[in-house]
Amino acid sequence: MRNDVPDDAMAQASSEYRPDKAAWSRIETFMAQLVDELRLSRSVAIAAAGGKPPEFRPVPRPGIPPKSASPKRMTDEMRRELDPRMRDQPKEA
């Protein structure tokens, strides 16, 4: 299949390629789950020994934003668009 694609299309596709947005195979998903389980097991062992385990951060997966990303806050303009009761309210300074 790849040999049928013209060179200019391949060049454009490779320049726009985002591996973080690509789909994962079952093996890659399984490996990420395995790494997460190992990290959790290590944290449990450290806590059982009386230590303070590091914060657990799962392996980033495609299509799932990291939990550390702060949620986007709604602006007053967005609220006015969503709620008809707020459309006639004066804008805050």
Short mmCIF file of C-alpha atoms in Angstrom, two decimals:
data_model
loop_
_atom_site.label_atom_id
_atom_site.label_comp_id
_atom_site.label_asym_id
_atom_site.label_seq_id
_atom_site.Cartn_x
_atom_site.Cartn_y
_atom_site.Cartn_z
CA MET A 1 0.00 0.00 0.00
CA ARG A 2 2.74 2.43 0.90
CA ASN A 3 4.43 2.04 -2.51
CA ASP A 4 1.23 3.25 -4.21
CA VAL A 5 1.29 6.62 -2.42
CA PRO A 6 2.95 9.44 -4.41
CA ASP A 7 6.18 10.88 -3.00
CA ASP A 8 4.71 14.36 -2.42
CA ALA A 9 1.82 12.89 -0.41
CA MET A 10 4.28 10.85 1.68
CA ALA A 11 6.42 13.94 2.33
CA GLN A 12 3.39 15.94 3.47
CA ALA A 13 2.11 13.09 5.65
CA SER A 14 5.49 12.63 7.33
CA SER A 15 5.84 16.36 8.06
CA GLU A 16 2.40 16.44 9.70
CA TYR A 17 2.83 13.15 11.57
CA ARG A 18 1.97 13.36 15.27
CA PRO A 19 2.86 10.10 17.06
CA ASP A 20 1.12 11.31 20.22
CA LYS A 21 -2.19 11.31 18.33
CA ALA A 22 -1.71 7.97 16.59
CA ALA A 23 -3.71 4.94 17.60
CA TRP A 24 -1.95 2.36 19.76
CA SER A 25 -1.81 -1.35 19.07
CA ARG A 26 -2.91 -3.86 21.69
CA ILE A 27 0.73 -4.53 22.58
CA GLU A 28 1.46 -0.85 23.23
CA THR A 29 -1.67 -0.52 25.35
CA PHE A 30 -0.77 -3.65 27.28
CA MET A 31 2.77 -2.39 27.91
CA ALA A 32 1.44 0.95 29.21
CA GLN A 33 -0.89 -0.91 31.59
CA LEU A 34 1.98 -3.12 32.70
CA VAL A 35 4.20 -0.11 33.44
CA ASP A 36 1.35 1.52 35.39
CA GLU A 37 0.85 -1.63 37.46
CA LEU A 38 4.57 -1.87 38.23
CA ARG A 39 4.68 1.77 39.32
CA LEU A 40 1.63 1.28 41.55
CA SER A 41 3.14 -1.88 43.06
CA ARG A 42 6.35 0.01 43.81
CA SER A 43 4.35 2.80 45.45
CA VAL A 44 2.46 0.30 47.61
CA ALA A 45 5.72 -1.37 48.67
CA ILE A 46 7.26 2.00 49.60
CA ALA A 47 4.15 3.00 51.57
CA ALA A 48 4.05 -0.40 53.34
CA ALA A 49 7.66 0.09 54.42
CA GLY A 50 6.74 3.44 55.96
CA GLY A 51 8.10 5.66 53.21
CA LYS A 52 6.43 8.32 51.15
CA PRO A 53 5.90 7.04 47.59
CA PRO A 54 6.24 9.40 44.62
CA GLU A 55 3.07 10.71 43.02
CA PHE A 56 1.67 8.18 40.57
CA ARG A 57 1.49 9.39 36.99
CA PRO A 58 0.13 6.95 34.43
CA VAL A 59 1.83 6.47 31.09
CA PRO A 60 0.36 9.03 28.66
CA ARG A 61 -1.98 7.42 26.18
CA PRO A 62 -3.12 8.82 22.84
CA GLY A 63 -6.32 10.83 22.94
CA ILE A 64 -6.25 11.22 26.73
CA PRO A 65 -4.97 14.56 27.99
CA PRO A 66 -2.62 14.44 30.98
CA LYS A 67 -4.26 15.00 34.37
CA SER A 68 -1.75 17.70 35.20
CA ALA A 69 -3.23 19.93 32.51
CA SER A 70 -5.45 22.50 34.16
CA PRO A 71 -9.03 22.52 32.94
CA LYS A 72 -9.99 25.45 30.79
CA ARG A 73 -12.11 27.97 32.65
CA MET A 74 -15.24 29.39 31.08
CA THR A 75 -15.26 33.09 30.36
CA ASP A 76 -18.26 35.30 31.09
CA GLU A 77 -18.88 35.50 27.36
CA MET A 78 -19.08 31.68 27.14
CA ARG A 79 -21.48 31.60 30.09
CA ARG A 80 -23.73 34.17 28.40
CA GLU A 81 -23.82 32.06 25.25
CA LEU A 82 -24.81 28.93 27.17
CA ASP A 83 -27.31 30.34 29.65
CA PRO A 84 -30.15 32.42 28.16
CA ARG A 85 -30.81 34.01 31.57
CA MET A 86 -27.38 35.67 31.46
CA ARG A 87 -27.60 37.10 27.95
CA ASP A 88 -29.20 40.35 29.08
CA GLN A 89 -26.83 40.85 32.02
CA PRO A 90 -24.38 43.75 31.87
CA LYS A 91 -20.78 42.85 31.19
CA GLU A 92 -18.41 42.94 34.13
CA ALA A 93 -15.62 45.48 34.07
#
